[in-house]
Coordinates of C-alpha atoms in Angstrom, one line a residue:
M26 CA -0.4 -0.2 0.0
A27 CA 3.1 2.3 0.9
E28 CA 4.6 1.3 -2.1
N29 CA 1.6 2.4 -4.5
T30 CA 1.4 5.5 -2.9
G31 CA 4.8 6.6 -3.3
S32 CA 4.9 5.2 -6.8
A33 CA 1.4 7.8 -7.6
A34 CA 3.2 10.7 -6.2
A35 CA 6.7 10.0 -7.9
S36 CA 4.3 10.1 -10.9
Q37 CA 2.4 12.9 -9.7
T38 CA 5.6 15.1 -9.2
S39 CA 7.3 13.9 -12.4
A40 CA 4.2 14.7 -14.2
F41 CA 4.2 18.4 -13.2
K42 CA 8.0 18.7 -13.6
L43 CA 7.2 17.7 -17.2
T44 CA 4.5 20.2 -17.7
M45 CA 6.6 23.3 -16.6
Q46 CA 9.5 21.9 -18.7
L47 CA 7.2 21.5 -22.1
A48 CA 5.3 25.1 -21.0
K49 CA 8.3 26.8 -20.6
N50 CA 9.7 25.7 -24.0
D51 CA 6.0 26.2 -25.2
F52 CA 6.6 30.0 -24.3
K53 CA 9.4 30.1 -25.7
T54 CA 9.1 28.8 -29.4
K55 CA 5.5 30.5 -29.7
Y56 CA 7.3 33.7 -30.5
A57 CA 10.4 32.0 -32.3
G58 CA 11.4 33.9 -35.7
S59 CA 10.2 37.4 -34.5
Y60 CA 12.5 40.1 -33.7
L61 CA 11.0 41.3 -30.7
G62 CA 10.3 37.4 -29.7
I63 CA 8.4 36.9 -26.1
I64 CA 7.2 40.6 -26.2
W65 CA 5.0 39.9 -28.2
A66 CA 2.5 37.7 -25.6
F67 CA 2.7 41.4 -24.0
I68 CA 2.4 43.5 -26.8
Q69 CA -1.1 42.7 -27.7
P70 CA -3.0 42.6 -24.7
V71 CA -1.7 46.0 -23.7
V72 CA -2.8 47.7 -26.7
T73 CA -6.0 46.0 -25.7
I74 CA -6.1 47.6 -22.8
L75 CA -5.4 50.6 -24.7
V76 CA -7.7 51.1 -27.4
Y77 CA -10.9 49.9 -24.6
W78 CA -9.9 52.9 -22.2
F79 CA -9.6 55.3 -24.7
V80 CA -13.1 54.0 -26.6
F81 CA -15.1 53.5 -22.8
S82 CA -13.4 56.2 -20.9
T83 CA -13.3 59.2 -23.7
V84 CA -15.7 58.3 -26.3
R85 CA -18.7 58.0 -23.7
S86 CA -19.5 57.6 -19.8
G87 CA -20.3 55.1 -17.6
S88 CA -21.8 54.8 -13.8
E89 CA -19.1 56.4 -11.5
R90 CA -16.6 53.9 -9.8
Q91 CA -14.7 53.9 -6.8
V92 CA -11.8 54.3 -8.7
P93 CA -10.3 55.8 -12.1
F94 CA -11.7 53.8 -15.2
V95 CA -8.8 52.4 -16.2
L96 CA -8.0 50.4 -13.0
W97 CA -11.6 49.5 -13.1
L98 CA -11.0 48.2 -16.7
I99 CA -8.0 46.3 -16.1
A100 CA -9.2 44.3 -13.5
G101 CA -11.8 42.7 -15.6
L102 CA -10.0 42.7 -18.2
I103 CA -6.7 41.0 -17.1
P104 CA -8.4 37.5 -16.2
W105 CA -10.6 37.6 -19.8
F106 CA -6.9 37.5 -21.8
F107 CA -5.8 34.8 -19.5
F108 CA -9.5 32.8 -20.2
S109 CA -9.3 33.5 -23.4
D110 CA -5.4 32.5 -23.9
S111 CA -5.9 29.1 -22.5
M112 CA -9.3 28.3 -24.8
N113 CA -7.7 28.7 -27.8
T114 CA -4.5 27.5 -27.2
G115 CA -5.5 24.5 -24.9
A116 CA -8.1 23.8 -27.8
N117 CA -5.3 22.6 -30.2
A118 CA -3.2 21.0 -27.5
L119 CA -3.4 17.2 -29.0
V120 CA -2.6 19.0 -32.6
D121 CA -0.5 21.1 -31.7
Y122 CA 2.1 18.2 -29.7
S123 CA 0.9 15.1 -31.9
Y124 CA 4.5 13.9 -32.2
L125 CA 3.8 13.2 -28.5
V126 CA 0.3 11.8 -28.5
K127 CA 1.7 8.9 -31.5
K128 CA 4.2 8.2 -27.9
V129 CA 3.0 4.9 -27.3
V130 CA 4.2 5.8 -23.7
F131 CA 3.2 9.2 -22.8
R132 CA 1.1 11.0 -20.6
I133 CA -0.9 13.3 -23.0
E134 CA -3.6 14.4 -20.2
I135 CA -1.1 16.9 -19.2
L136 CA -0.7 18.4 -22.9
P137 CA -3.9 20.9 -22.4
G138 CA -2.2 21.8 -19.0
V139 CA 0.9 22.7 -21.1
K140 CA -0.9 25.1 -22.8
I141 CA -2.8 26.8 -20.0
V142 CA 0.8 26.9 -17.8
S143 CA 2.6 28.9 -20.7
A144 CA -0.8 31.5 -20.7
L145 CA -0.3 31.4 -16.8
F146 CA 3.2 32.7 -16.8
V147 CA 1.9 36.1 -18.8
H148 CA -0.8 36.5 -16.8
L149 CA 1.1 36.3 -13.3
F150 CA 3.6 39.3 -14.9
F151 CA -0.3 41.6 -15.7
I152 CA -1.1 40.2 -12.0
A153 CA 2.1 42.0 -10.6
V154 CA 1.2 45.2 -13.3
L155 CA -2.2 45.3 -11.7
I156 CA -0.7 45.9 -8.6
F157 CA 1.9 47.9 -9.0
L158 CA -0.8 50.4 -11.1
Y159 CA -3.5 49.8 -8.1
A160 CA -0.4 50.7 -5.7
V161 CA 1.4 54.0 -7.6
M162 CA -2.3 55.1 -7.9
G163 CA -3.3 55.4 -4.6
Y164 CA -5.7 52.7 -4.5
F165 CA -3.9 49.4 -3.2
P166 CA -6.6 47.0 -1.7
G167 CA -4.9 45.9 1.5
L168 CA -5.6 42.1 2.2
S169 CA -8.0 41.0 -0.1
V170 CA -5.7 41.5 -2.6
L171 CA -4.8 38.1 -2.3
Q172 CA -8.2 36.9 -3.2
V173 CA -6.0 37.8 -7.0
F174 CA -4.4 34.6 -6.9
Y175 CA -7.4 32.0 -5.6
Y176 CA -9.7 33.9 -8.6
T177 CA -7.0 32.8 -10.6
F178 CA -6.9 29.6 -9.3
C179 CA -10.7 29.7 -10.4
V180 CA -9.6 30.2 -14.2
F181 CA -7.3 28.0 -14.1
V182 CA -9.0 24.8 -12.9
L183 CA -11.9 25.9 -15.9
V184 CA -9.8 26.5 -18.7
M185 CA -8.6 22.5 -17.9
C186 CA -11.3 21.1 -18.0
C187 CA -12.9 22.8 -20.9
S188 CA -9.7 22.4 -22.7
R189 CA -9.7 18.8 -21.6
L190 CA -13.0 19.0 -23.4
T191 CA -12.3 20.7 -26.1
C192 CA -8.5 19.3 -27.4
A193 CA -10.1 16.0 -27.4
V194 CA -12.9 16.7 -29.6
V195 CA -10.9 19.2 -32.2
V196 CA -8.5 16.4 -33.1
F197 CA -11.9 14.7 -35.1
F198 CA -13.9 18.3 -35.4
R199 CA -10.9 20.6 -36.9
D200 CA -13.9 23.6 -37.0
L201 CA -14.5 23.7 -33.0
T202 CA -11.4 25.7 -33.1
Q203 CA -12.9 28.8 -35.4
I204 CA -16.7 28.0 -33.2
I205 CA -14.1 28.8 -29.9
S206 CA -12.8 31.7 -31.4
I207 CA -16.0 33.6 -32.2
C208 CA -17.7 32.6 -28.6
L209 CA -15.1 34.5 -27.1
Q210 CA -15.3 37.6 -29.0
V211 CA -19.2 37.3 -28.3
G212 CA -18.1 36.0 -25.0
I213 CA -16.1 39.0 -23.7
W214 CA -19.2 41.4 -24.4
L215 CA -21.3 39.5 -22.7
T216 CA -19.1 39.2 -19.8
P217 CA -19.5 42.4 -18.1
I218 CA -15.9 43.5 -18.7
M219 CA -16.1 47.2 -20.2
W220 CA -19.1 47.8 -18.4
N221 CA -21.6 47.0 -15.0
F222 CA -25.0 46.3 -14.8
E223 CA -25.3 49.8 -13.7
D224 CA -24.1 51.8 -16.8
L225 CA -27.2 49.2 -19.0
H226 CA -29.7 49.6 -16.2
V227 CA -29.8 45.7 -16.6
G228 CA -31.5 44.0 -13.7
G229 CA -34.2 41.4 -13.2
T230 CA -34.0 38.4 -14.8
L231 CA -31.9 39.4 -17.6
R232 CA -29.3 40.5 -14.8
A233 CA -29.5 36.5 -13.5
I234 CA -28.6 35.2 -16.3
F235 CA -25.7 36.7 -16.9
T236 CA -24.3 35.7 -13.5
L237 CA -24.7 32.2 -15.3
N238 CA -21.2 32.9 -17.3
P239 CA -18.6 31.8 -15.0
M240 CA -16.6 34.2 -16.2
Y241 CA -18.6 36.7 -14.2
Y242 CA -17.5 35.1 -11.1
V243 CA -13.9 35.8 -12.0
V244 CA -14.2 39.3 -13.1
E245 CA -16.0 40.7 -10.5
G246 CA -13.9 38.7 -8.3
Y247 CA -11.1 40.2 -9.5
R248 CA -12.8 43.6 -9.1
D249 CA -13.6 42.2 -5.6
A250 CA -10.1 41.6 -4.4
M251 CA -8.9 45.3 -6.0
I252 CA -11.5 47.6 -5.1
T253 CA -14.5 46.4 -2.8
G254 CA -12.6 44.1 -0.9
V255 CA -15.6 41.7 -1.0
W256 CA -14.5 37.8 0.0
F257 CA -15.8 35.3 -1.9
W258 CA -16.9 33.8 1.1
E259 CA -19.6 36.1 1.4
K260 CA -20.7 35.2 -2.0
P261 CA -21.3 31.7 -1.2
G262 CA -24.2 31.5 -3.6
L263 CA -22.0 32.3 -6.6
T264 CA -19.0 30.1 -5.5
I265 CA -21.1 27.1 -4.9
Y266 CA -22.2 27.8 -8.5
Y267 CA -19.4 28.4 -10.0
W268 CA -17.1 25.0 -8.3
S269 CA -20.4 23.3 -9.5
L270 CA -20.3 23.8 -13.2
C271 CA -16.5 23.6 -12.7
L272 CA -17.1 19.6 -11.7
V273 CA -19.6 18.9 -14.6
V274 CA -17.5 19.9 -17.4
G275 CA -14.8 18.2 -15.6
L276 CA -16.7 15.2 -15.1
L277 CA -17.6 15.4 -18.7
A278 CA -14.2 15.9 -20.0
R279 CA -12.5 13.1 -18.7
S280 CA -15.1 10.8 -20.0
V281 CA -15.4 12.1 -23.5
F282 CA -11.1 12.5 -23.2
S283 CA -11.0 8.4 -22.2
K284 CA -13.1 7.4 -24.4
L285 CA -11.5 9.6 -27.5
R286 CA -8.2 9.0 -26.9
V287 CA -7.7 5.2 -28.2
H288 CA -8.4 7.0 -31.5
F289 CA -6.1 9.8 -30.9
A290 CA -3.4 8.6 -32.7
D291 CA -4.5 6.7 -35.4
V292 CA -6.8 10.5 -36.7
L293 CA -3.5 12.7 -35.7

């Protein structure tokens, strides 16, 4: 019994080390050959933030907020960037690493995690930038800032579950990557990132429908951590709903992945 436990622990450690190594390589090779290299991983999010900041703070006005609009905006955009990047790259994990999938002895279930950890490197950098900007502008939130890492873990679990499901299906149905891309383009506007319910005077049933979006929980969580100081356990209903959804998607992903994995090598 002890030997089996030790073997399982060693296997998990080995899988973790392999995931981290592959993630580092994935992050480096993604921008290989370009003059600016990995700097491109940070340029696109920064440009996107500047564009949205200009459009939504200069062209239009919204309801009053507790912090300058740019701080409120980036607190919602940063988790979305991580979610969007992970969903796009995670869906193609098996296709991108087809040479590993075809190996007889390889734990292919870690491949979605490789893509997500690669995206996590950029996300952690932007978390540091987020905290720095709040501190420099005199809005450091205090102890509640620690919740940012809880909500990062929330996104990580969600995209792990979703990516394991989508990457298995993409092997047989490549069009799913385009569908995911379109859903993300629409999803950013259905999530209260550039707007809030007060701006649009949304309430009642429609507001309840919007809150079913799991990224609503995360985006509002980042803002709670950075602005309002509300802790996640003060929202028990949303917290239970979020983790229940992750559990359902995770179980579905595990079932689909297990049933399809025997055909991956043949199709790829």
